[in-house]
Each structure stands twice: as C-alpha cells, then as structure tokens.
C-alpha cells in the first residue's frame, strides 16, 4: 500500500533560518506529491504540489522537488518567518483513476523571533 | 476562508451521548470526506462520498455514522463514543474523485473531547 514518512517534530528555528522538512514515500504507481500546511486553529490548505519526477513545486517561498530515484519530496525554505509556524503535512495521490490522498503524520514548525 | 464550514468548533460529550458534526461546502464540489486527526498519527481517512454515494469506509467503528443528504452537506453522527475517539475531526471537499492532482479544501475542524 501507499505510505508517507515525515521527520519527527517539532522543528524549532530562529527567524531567517533555512528550513528542511524531510518526506519520503512508498507507492505502487507514480503518484502526485503534495505539501499541505495547517496553521493554528485552522484546517489544512494546499501549499504546493508536483505531478511527476523532477517537477518542482513552489509557493510562498517554499519549494519541494519530486525525486523519483530517492522517493522523496523534501520541503525547503531559504528564510523562515514567525508566520510560517504551523504543521506541515506531506501527502501523495495515485494518478490513475479513483484515488484519495495518503498523508504523513505532520511536522510541527516553530519559528521564534 | 476555504469555503468549507464545520460546526461546532468544539464539542465535549459523555460516552453515552449522541451528537452530530456538520459540514457544509459552498464550492460546488461533488466529493466530501471525513478525516480524523490525532496527535503523532497520520491523518486518517474515515469516509468518502462522491456524488452523495459513500465510496469508502476505512474500517471505521459503527459508533461513527456518516450521512450525506446532498453534495453540499455532510454529517457525522456520533453515538456511544470512547475516550480514545477524542481528536480533531476534519471535513474536506474536492471537485470529484477522478480528477488527477485533485486539491482538497478543508474545514477548520471540530475538536471533540469524549469524557
């Protein structure tokens, strides 16, 4: 079956530090990959996505590259802000037919001033 | 504002109570989902409805009973819950289940505490 593994949190950083949140996946086919973000007191919202190998998804300064050879989709940001404090979820979805998202456990990011 | 509204935001109930969670979407979507979010566990998909028909039930105990009267509304009826059912229950919607790279729109969730 499909699964997503994320690094354990919380990740604690100072403002303007570089961020990496690791994500690896197991899938039977060739999935699309996603990062969702959950700000305090809110539901999840899509942050970025990539649909095939070597694609790079980007949004709000965050980036992630679909690496088929390492089955990874690590999230990066060059300079984090306090407002980036949230829980980040990596997810995958098969590209064929009927399917639903498989999520990881989520990684909490705490950014201090 | 994501277009998906959940009520109530918080719910405390005893193990013998019956309560219902409500979800409403104004996005014209045809697929709706219930997820359970517990600390240090992956988001768990509970139920999926596509065009008002239930398409997935991920071995959820019968004390959770979903209802989808139309494409805009989704309910989760709760009865005789256990303390381990305490969690954040998230509703989501998407255009349908067949589009690739489908984006989910989530509500803010109902934080449920079972005493």
PDB file of C-alpha atoms in Angstrom:
ATOM      1  CA  UNK A   1       0.000   0.000   0.000  1.00  0.00           C
ATOM      2  CA  UNK A   2       0.895   3.658  -0.128  1.00  0.00           C
ATOM      3  CA  UNK A   3       2.573   5.421   2.771  1.00  0.00           C
ATOM      4  CA  UNK A   4       4.276   8.714   3.603  1.00  0.00           C
ATOM      5  CA  UNK A   5       7.005   9.176   6.197  1.00  0.00           C
ATOM      6  CA  UNK A   6       7.933  12.587   7.580  1.00  0.00           C
ATOM      7  CA  UNK A   7      10.588  13.652  10.010  1.00  0.00           C
ATOM      8  CA  UNK A   8       9.519  13.923  13.630  1.00  0.00           C
ATOM      9  CA  UNK A   9       8.874  17.357  15.006  1.00  0.00           C
ATOM     10  CA  UNK A  10       8.799  19.851  16.369  1.00  0.00           C
ATOM     11  CA  UNK A  11      11.342  21.644  14.248  1.00  0.00           C
ATOM     12  CA  UNK A  12      12.429  24.765  16.108  1.00  0.00           C
ATOM     13  CA  UNK A  13      14.164  27.556  14.192  1.00  0.00           C
ATOM     14  CA  UNK A  14      15.016  31.203  14.559  1.00  0.00           C
ATOM     15  CA  UNK A  15      13.620  33.702  12.097  1.00  0.00           C
ATOM     16  CA  UNK A  16      15.527  33.828   8.767  1.00  0.00           C
ATOM     17  CA  UNK A  17      16.960  30.329   9.261  1.00  0.00           C
ATOM     18  CA  UNK A  18      16.947  27.735   6.479  1.00  0.00           C
ATOM     19  CA  UNK A  19      14.232  25.097   6.680  1.00  0.00           C
ATOM     20  CA  UNK A  20      14.205  21.494   5.512  1.00  0.00           C
ATOM     21  CA  UNK A  21      11.423  19.058   6.364  1.00  0.00           C
ATOM     22  CA  UNK A  22      12.101  15.572   5.041  1.00  0.00           C
ATOM     23  CA  UNK A  23       9.434  13.460   3.358  1.00  0.00           C
ATOM     24  CA  UNK A  24       9.771  10.049   1.737  1.00  0.00           C
ATOM     25  CA  UNK A  25       7.064   7.920   0.240  1.00  0.00           C
ATOM     26  CA  UNK A  26       6.143   4.420  -0.826  1.00  0.00           C
ATOM     27  CA  UNK A  27       3.694   3.991  -3.676  1.00  0.00           C
ATOM     28  CA  UNK A  28       2.673   1.246  -6.071  1.00  0.00           C
ATOM     29  CA  UNK A  29       2.474   3.569  -9.071  1.00  0.00           C
ATOM     30  CA  UNK A  30       3.632   7.051  -9.987  1.00  0.00           C
ATOM     31  CA  UNK A  31       1.852   9.405  -7.636  1.00  0.00           C
ATOM     32  CA  UNK A  32       1.418  13.140  -7.442  1.00  0.00           C
ATOM     33  CA  UNK A  33       3.004  14.641  -4.334  1.00  0.00           C
ATOM     34  CA  UNK A  34       1.734  17.442  -2.139  1.00  0.00           C
ATOM     35  CA  UNK A  35       2.586  19.569   0.854  1.00  0.00           C
ATOM     36  CA  UNK A  36      -0.315  20.830   2.942  1.00  0.00           C
ATOM     37  CA  UNK A  37       0.014  23.333   5.802  1.00  0.00           C
ATOM     38  CA  UNK A  38      -2.173  23.677   8.890  1.00  0.00           C
ATOM     39  CA  UNK A  39      -1.978  26.993  10.742  1.00  0.00           C
ATOM     40  CA  UNK A  40      -3.113  27.059  14.392  1.00  0.00           C
ATOM     41  CA  UNK A  41      -6.874  26.652  14.732  1.00  0.00           C
ATOM     42  CA  UNK A  42      -7.409  26.034  11.035  1.00  0.00           C
ATOM     43  CA  UNK A  43      -7.849  23.165   8.615  1.00  0.00           C
ATOM     44  CA  UNK A  44      -5.229  22.047   6.129  1.00  0.00           C
ATOM     45  CA  UNK A  45      -4.592  24.011   2.972  1.00  0.00           C
ATOM     46  CA  UNK A  46      -2.564  23.118  -0.074  1.00  0.00           C
ATOM     47  CA  UNK A  47       0.895  24.685  -0.068  1.00  0.00           C
ATOM     48  CA  UNK A  48       2.443  23.181  -3.206  1.00  0.00           C
ATOM     49  CA  UNK A  49       2.409  20.112  -5.417  1.00  0.00           C
ATOM     50  CA  UNK A  50       4.376  18.225  -8.060  1.00  0.00           C
ATOM     51  CA  UNK A  51       2.904  15.769 -10.501  1.00  0.00           C
ATOM     52  CA  UNK A  52       5.892  13.903 -11.983  1.00  0.00           C
ATOM     53  CA  UNK A  53       9.544  13.158 -11.438  1.00  0.00           C
ATOM     54  CA  UNK A  54      11.896  16.186 -11.334  1.00  0.00           C
ATOM     55  CA  UNK A  55       8.989  18.631 -11.084  1.00  0.00           C
ATOM     56  CA  UNK A  56       9.497  21.398  -8.557  1.00  0.00           C
ATOM     57  CA  UNK A  57       6.511  22.770  -6.674  1.00  0.00           C
ATOM     58  CA  UNK A  58       6.817  26.234  -5.153  1.00  0.00           C
ATOM     59  CA  UNK A  59       4.676  28.714  -3.263  1.00  0.00           C
ATOM     60  CA  UNK A  60       5.227  31.494  -0.691  1.00  0.00           C
ATOM     61  CA  UNK A  61       8.999  30.902  -0.769  1.00  0.00           C
ATOM     62  CA  UNK A  62       8.649  27.167  -0.096  1.00  0.00           C
ATOM     63  CA  UNK A  63       9.950  24.618  -2.601  1.00  0.00           C
ATOM     64  CA  UNK A  64       9.951  20.849  -2.986  1.00  0.00           C
ATOM     65  CA  UNK A  65      11.356  18.705  -5.804  1.00  0.00           C
ATOM     66  CA  UNK A  66       9.880  15.334  -6.780  1.00  0.00           C
ATOM     67  CA  UNK A  67      12.817  12.889  -6.604  1.00  0.00           C
ATOM     68  CA  UNK A  68      11.796   9.539  -8.028  1.00  0.00           C
ATOM     69  CA  UNK A  69      15.219   7.930  -7.501  1.00  0.00           C
ATOM     70  CA  UNK A  70      15.130   8.586  -3.762  1.00  0.00           C
ATOM     71  CA  UNK A  71      11.291   8.567  -3.462  1.00  0.00           C
ATOM     72  CA  UNK A  72      11.485  11.889  -1.666  1.00  0.00           C
ATOM     73  CA  UNK A  73       9.759  15.267  -1.661  1.00  0.00           C
ATOM     74  CA  UNK A  74      11.588  17.368   0.915  1.00  0.00           C
ATOM     75  CA  UNK A  75      10.186  20.799   1.768  1.00  0.00           C
ATOM     76  CA  UNK A  76      12.629  23.727   1.883  1.00  0.00           C
ATOM     77  CA  UNK A  77      12.554  27.450   2.517  1.00  0.00           C
ATOM     78  CA  UNK A  78      15.534  29.717   2.485  1.00  0.00           C
ATOM     79  CA  UNK A  79      14.442  32.118   5.224  1.00  0.00           C
ATOM     80  CA  UNK A  80      11.577  31.281   7.557  1.00  0.00           C
ATOM     81  CA  UNK A  81       9.329  33.784   9.281  1.00  0.00           C
ATOM     82  CA  UNK A  82       7.415  33.605  12.560  1.00  0.00           C
ATOM     83  CA  UNK A  83       4.221  33.425  10.490  1.00  0.00           C
ATOM     84  CA  UNK A  84       5.420  30.114   8.985  1.00  0.00           C
ATOM     85  CA  UNK A  85       4.860  28.411  12.341  1.00  0.00           C
ATOM     86  CA  UNK A  86       2.403  25.645  11.537  1.00  0.00           C
ATOM     87  CA  UNK A  87       2.101  21.904  10.990  1.00  0.00           C
ATOM     88  CA  UNK A  88       3.242  20.682   7.574  1.00  0.00           C
ATOM     89  CA  UNK A  89       1.837  17.514   6.006  1.00  0.00           C
ATOM     90  CA  UNK A  90       3.351  15.608   3.114  1.00  0.00           C
ATOM     91  CA  UNK A  91       0.867  13.603   1.025  1.00  0.00           C
ATOM     92  CA  UNK A  92       0.595  11.541  -2.129  1.00  0.00           C
ATOM     93  CA  UNK A  93      -2.159  10.564  -4.530  1.00  0.00           C
ATOM     94  CA  UNK A  94      -2.090   7.979  -7.269  1.00  0.00           C
ATOM     95  CA  UNK A  95      -2.509   9.495 -10.707  1.00  0.00           C
ATOM     96  CA  UNK A  96      -4.702   6.807 -12.177  1.00  0.00           C
ATOM     97  CA  UNK A  97      -8.439   6.563 -11.801  1.00  0.00           C
ATOM     98  CA  UNK A  98     -10.189   6.881  -8.500  1.00  0.00           C
ATOM     99  CA  UNK A  99      -7.924   7.589  -5.539  1.00  0.00           C
ATOM    100  CA  UNK A 100      -7.658   9.603  -2.352  1.00  0.00           C
ATOM    101  CA  UNK A 101      -4.795  11.330  -0.554  1.00  0.00           C
ATOM    102  CA  UNK A 102      -2.446   9.465   1.780  1.00  0.00           C
ATOM    103  CA  UNK A 103      -0.976  11.773   4.414  1.00  0.00           C
ATOM    104  CA  UNK A 104       2.058  11.628   6.667  1.00  0.00           C
ATOM    105  CA  UNK A 105       1.934  12.342  10.417  1.00  0.00           C
ATOM    106  CA  UNK A 106       2.716  16.022  10.016  1.00  0.00           C
ATOM    107  CA  UNK A 107       5.730  18.006  11.223  1.00  0.00           C
ATOM    108  CA  UNK A 108       5.276  20.959  13.519  1.00  0.00           C
ATOM    109  CA  UNK A 109       7.461  24.002  12.757  1.00  0.00           C
ATOM    110  CA  UNK A 110       8.042  26.607  15.440  1.00  0.00           C
ATOM    111  CA  UNK A 111       9.811  29.808  14.412  1.00  0.00           C
ATOM    112  CA  UNK A 112      10.956  32.244  17.084  1.00  0.00           C
ATOM    113  CA  UNK A 113      11.798  35.948  16.534  1.00  0.00           C
TER     114      UNK A 113
ATOM    115  CA  UNK B   1     -11.999  31.162   4.329  1.00  0.00           C
ATOM    116  CA  UNK B   2     -11.796  27.898   2.406  1.00  0.00           C
ATOM    117  CA  UNK B   3     -15.468  27.550   1.535  1.00  0.00           C
ATOM    118  CA  UNK B   4     -15.873  24.561   3.855  1.00  0.00           C
ATOM    119  CA  UNK B   5     -17.606  25.269   7.161  1.00  0.00           C
ATOM    120  CA  UNK B   6     -17.721  22.904  10.109  1.00  0.00           C
ATOM    121  CA  UNK B   7     -19.864  23.154  13.229  1.00  0.00           C
ATOM    122  CA  UNK B   8     -19.448  23.052  16.108  1.00  0.00           C
ATOM    123  CA  UNK B   9     -15.808  24.094  16.522  1.00  0.00           C
ATOM    124  CA  UNK B  10     -15.583  22.375  19.892  1.00  0.00           C
ATOM    125  CA  UNK B  11     -17.629  19.553  21.390  1.00  0.00           C
ATOM    126  CA  UNK B  12     -17.438  17.821  24.741  1.00  0.00           C
ATOM    127  CA  UNK B  13     -19.573  14.751  25.201  1.00  0.00           C
ATOM    128  CA  UNK B  14     -20.033  11.849  27.550  1.00  0.00           C
ATOM    129  CA  UNK B  15     -19.724   8.271  26.381  1.00  0.00           C
ATOM    130  CA  UNK B  16     -23.483   7.771  26.403  1.00  0.00           C
ATOM    131  CA  UNK B  17     -24.362  10.922  24.453  1.00  0.00           C
ATOM    132  CA  UNK B  18     -25.484  11.200  20.858  1.00  0.00           C
ATOM    133  CA  UNK B  19     -24.204  14.158  18.903  1.00  0.00           C
ATOM    134  CA  UNK B  20     -23.664  15.146  15.275  1.00  0.00           C
ATOM    135  CA  UNK B  21     -20.946  17.039  13.462  1.00  0.00           C
ATOM    136  CA  UNK B  22     -21.931  19.125  10.477  1.00  0.00           C
ATOM    137  CA  UNK B  23     -20.003  20.133   7.386  1.00  0.00           C
ATOM    138  CA  UNK B  24     -21.155  22.410   4.583  1.00  0.00           C
ATOM    139  CA  UNK B  25     -19.348  23.441   1.415  1.00  0.00           C
ATOM    140  CA  UNK B  26     -20.232  26.237  -0.991  1.00  0.00           C
ATOM    141  CA  UNK B  27     -17.747  25.304  -3.698  1.00  0.00           C
ATOM    142  CA  UNK B  28     -19.945  23.200  -5.948  1.00  0.00           C
ATOM    143  CA  UNK B  29     -17.841  20.127  -5.218  1.00  0.00           C
ATOM    144  CA  UNK B  30     -19.081  16.581  -5.595  1.00  0.00           C
ATOM    145  CA  UNK B  31     -16.766  14.710  -3.240  1.00  0.00           C
ATOM    146  CA  UNK B  32     -16.706  15.104   0.541  1.00  0.00           C
ATOM    147  CA  UNK B  33     -14.531  13.471   3.169  1.00  0.00           C
ATOM    148  CA  UNK B  34     -14.244  12.937   6.912  1.00  0.00           C
ATOM    149  CA  UNK B  35     -10.738  12.744   8.387  1.00  0.00           C
ATOM    150  CA  UNK B  36      -9.614  12.097  11.961  1.00  0.00           C
ATOM    151  CA  UNK B  37      -6.542  13.965  13.184  1.00  0.00           C
ATOM    152  CA  UNK B  38      -4.845  12.595  16.296  1.00  0.00           C
ATOM    153  CA  UNK B  39      -1.525  13.679  17.754  1.00  0.00           C
ATOM    154  CA  UNK B  40       1.538  11.921  16.306  1.00  0.00           C
ATOM    155  CA  UNK B  41      -0.500   9.859  13.848  1.00  0.00           C
ATOM    156  CA  UNK B  42      -1.093  10.285  10.129  1.00  0.00           C
ATOM    157  CA  UNK B  43      -4.304  11.928   9.116  1.00  0.00           C
ATOM    158  CA  UNK B  44      -6.826   9.079   8.981  1.00  0.00           C
ATOM    159  CA  UNK B  45      -9.368   8.987   6.185  1.00  0.00           C
ATOM    160  CA  UNK B  46     -12.685   7.793   7.632  1.00  0.00           C
ATOM    161  CA  UNK B  47     -15.342   8.176   4.958  1.00  0.00           C
ATOM    162  CA  UNK B  48     -15.624   9.385   1.383  1.00  0.00           C
ATOM    163  CA  UNK B  49     -18.736  10.410  -0.503  1.00  0.00           C
ATOM    164  CA  UNK B  50     -18.794  11.026  -4.246  1.00  0.00           C
ATOM    165  CA  UNK B  51     -21.991  12.419  -5.743  1.00  0.00           C
ATOM    166  CA  UNK B  52     -23.772  11.604  -2.441  1.00  0.00           C
ATOM    167  CA  UNK B  53     -22.764   7.944  -2.590  1.00  0.00           C
ATOM    168  CA  UNK B  54     -20.440   6.518   0.035  1.00  0.00           C
ATOM    169  CA  UNK B  55     -17.395   5.149  -1.743  1.00  0.00           C
ATOM    170  CA  UNK B  56     -15.063   4.421   1.127  1.00  0.00           C
ATOM    171  CA  UNK B  57     -15.312   3.340   4.746  1.00  0.00           C
ATOM    172  CA  UNK B  58     -11.879   2.708   6.195  1.00  0.00           C
ATOM    173  CA  UNK B  59     -12.856   0.149   8.838  1.00  0.00           C
ATOM    174  CA  UNK B  60     -14.415   2.832  10.974  1.00  0.00           C
ATOM    175  CA  UNK B  61     -16.335   1.588  14.059  1.00  0.00           C
ATOM    176  CA  UNK B  62     -20.099   1.686  13.777  1.00  0.00           C
ATOM    177  CA  UNK B  63     -20.337   4.259  16.569  1.00  0.00           C
ATOM    178  CA  UNK B  64     -19.444   6.716  13.782  1.00  0.00           C
ATOM    179  CA  UNK B  65     -22.222   7.039  11.220  1.00  0.00           C
ATOM    180  CA  UNK B  66     -21.907   9.374   8.219  1.00  0.00           C
ATOM    181  CA  UNK B  67     -24.739  10.951   6.291  1.00  0.00           C
ATOM    182  CA  UNK B  68     -24.625  12.891   3.039  1.00  0.00           C
ATOM    183  CA  UNK B  69     -28.103  14.198   2.161  1.00  0.00           C
ATOM    184  CA  UNK B  70     -26.798  16.251  -0.770  1.00  0.00           C
ATOM    185  CA  UNK B  71     -23.495  17.233  -2.339  1.00  0.00           C
ATOM    186  CA  UNK B  72     -23.164  20.322  -0.153  1.00  0.00           C
ATOM    187  CA  UNK B  73     -23.729  18.776   3.272  1.00  0.00           C
ATOM    188  CA  UNK B  74     -22.031  16.042   5.221  1.00  0.00           C
ATOM    189  CA  UNK B  75     -22.784  14.873   8.745  1.00  0.00           C
ATOM    190  CA  UNK B  76     -21.010  12.590  11.180  1.00  0.00           C
ATOM    191  CA  UNK B  77     -23.343  11.106  13.771  1.00  0.00           C
ATOM    192  CA  UNK B  78     -21.664  10.058  17.000  1.00  0.00           C
ATOM    193  CA  UNK B  79     -23.021   7.513  19.473  1.00  0.00           C
ATOM    194  CA  UNK B  80     -21.506   5.725  22.461  1.00  0.00           C
ATOM    195  CA  UNK B  81     -18.013   7.041  21.827  1.00  0.00           C
ATOM    196  CA  UNK B  82     -14.884   6.102  23.734  1.00  0.00           C
ATOM    197  CA  UNK B  83     -12.256   8.438  25.230  1.00  0.00           C
ATOM    198  CA  UNK B  84      -9.789   7.357  22.527  1.00  0.00           C
ATOM    199  CA  UNK B  85     -12.139   8.884  19.958  1.00  0.00           C
ATOM    200  CA  UNK B  86     -11.140  12.330  21.221  1.00  0.00           C
ATOM    201  CA  UNK B  87      -9.493  14.083  18.263  1.00  0.00           C
ATOM    202  CA  UNK B  88      -9.876  16.822  15.690  1.00  0.00           C
ATOM    203  CA  UNK B  89     -12.387  15.777  13.025  1.00  0.00           C
ATOM    204  CA  UNK B  90     -11.801  17.438   9.698  1.00  0.00           C
ATOM    205  CA  UNK B  91     -14.171  17.690   6.775  1.00  0.00           C
ATOM    206  CA  UNK B  92     -12.871  18.248   3.269  1.00  0.00           C
ATOM    207  CA  UNK B  93     -14.244  18.524  -0.236  1.00  0.00           C
ATOM    208  CA  UNK B  94     -12.931  18.267  -3.790  1.00  0.00           C
ATOM    209  CA  UNK B  95     -14.381  18.528  -7.284  1.00  0.00           C
ATOM    210  CA  UNK B  96     -14.708  14.758  -7.539  1.00  0.00           C
ATOM    211  CA  UNK B  97     -12.603  11.618  -7.153  1.00  0.00           C
ATOM    212  CA  UNK B  98     -11.480  11.067 -10.706  1.00  0.00           C
ATOM    213  CA  UNK B  99      -9.576  14.258 -11.452  1.00  0.00           C
ATOM    214  CA  UNK B 100      -5.852  13.851 -11.089  1.00  0.00           C
ATOM    215  CA  UNK B 101      -3.821  16.153  -8.853  1.00  0.00           C
ATOM    216  CA  UNK B 102      -7.025  16.984  -7.048  1.00  0.00           C
ATOM    217  CA  UNK B 103      -6.833  19.699  -4.414  1.00  0.00           C
ATOM    218  CA  UNK B 104      -8.706  19.193  -1.161  1.00  0.00           C
ATOM    219  CA  UNK B 105     -10.372  22.078   0.638  1.00  0.00           C
ATOM    220  CA  UNK B 106     -10.568  21.582   4.392  1.00  0.00           C
ATOM    221  CA  UNK B 107     -12.761  22.996   7.094  1.00  0.00           C
ATOM    222  CA  UNK B 108     -11.294  24.181  10.393  1.00  0.00           C
ATOM    223  CA  UNK B 109     -12.402  21.023  12.145  1.00  0.00           C
ATOM    224  CA  UNK B 110     -14.369  20.057  15.228  1.00  0.00           C
ATOM    225  CA  UNK B 111     -12.249  19.419  18.322  1.00  0.00           C
ATOM    226  CA  UNK B 112     -14.015  16.547  20.063  1.00  0.00           C
ATOM    227  CA  UNK B 113     -13.414  15.532  23.674  1.00  0.00           C
ATOM    228  CA  UNK B 114     -15.065  12.379  24.987  1.00  0.00           C
ATOM    229  CA  UNK B 115     -15.243  12.154  28.758  1.00  0.00           C
TER     230      UNK B 115
END
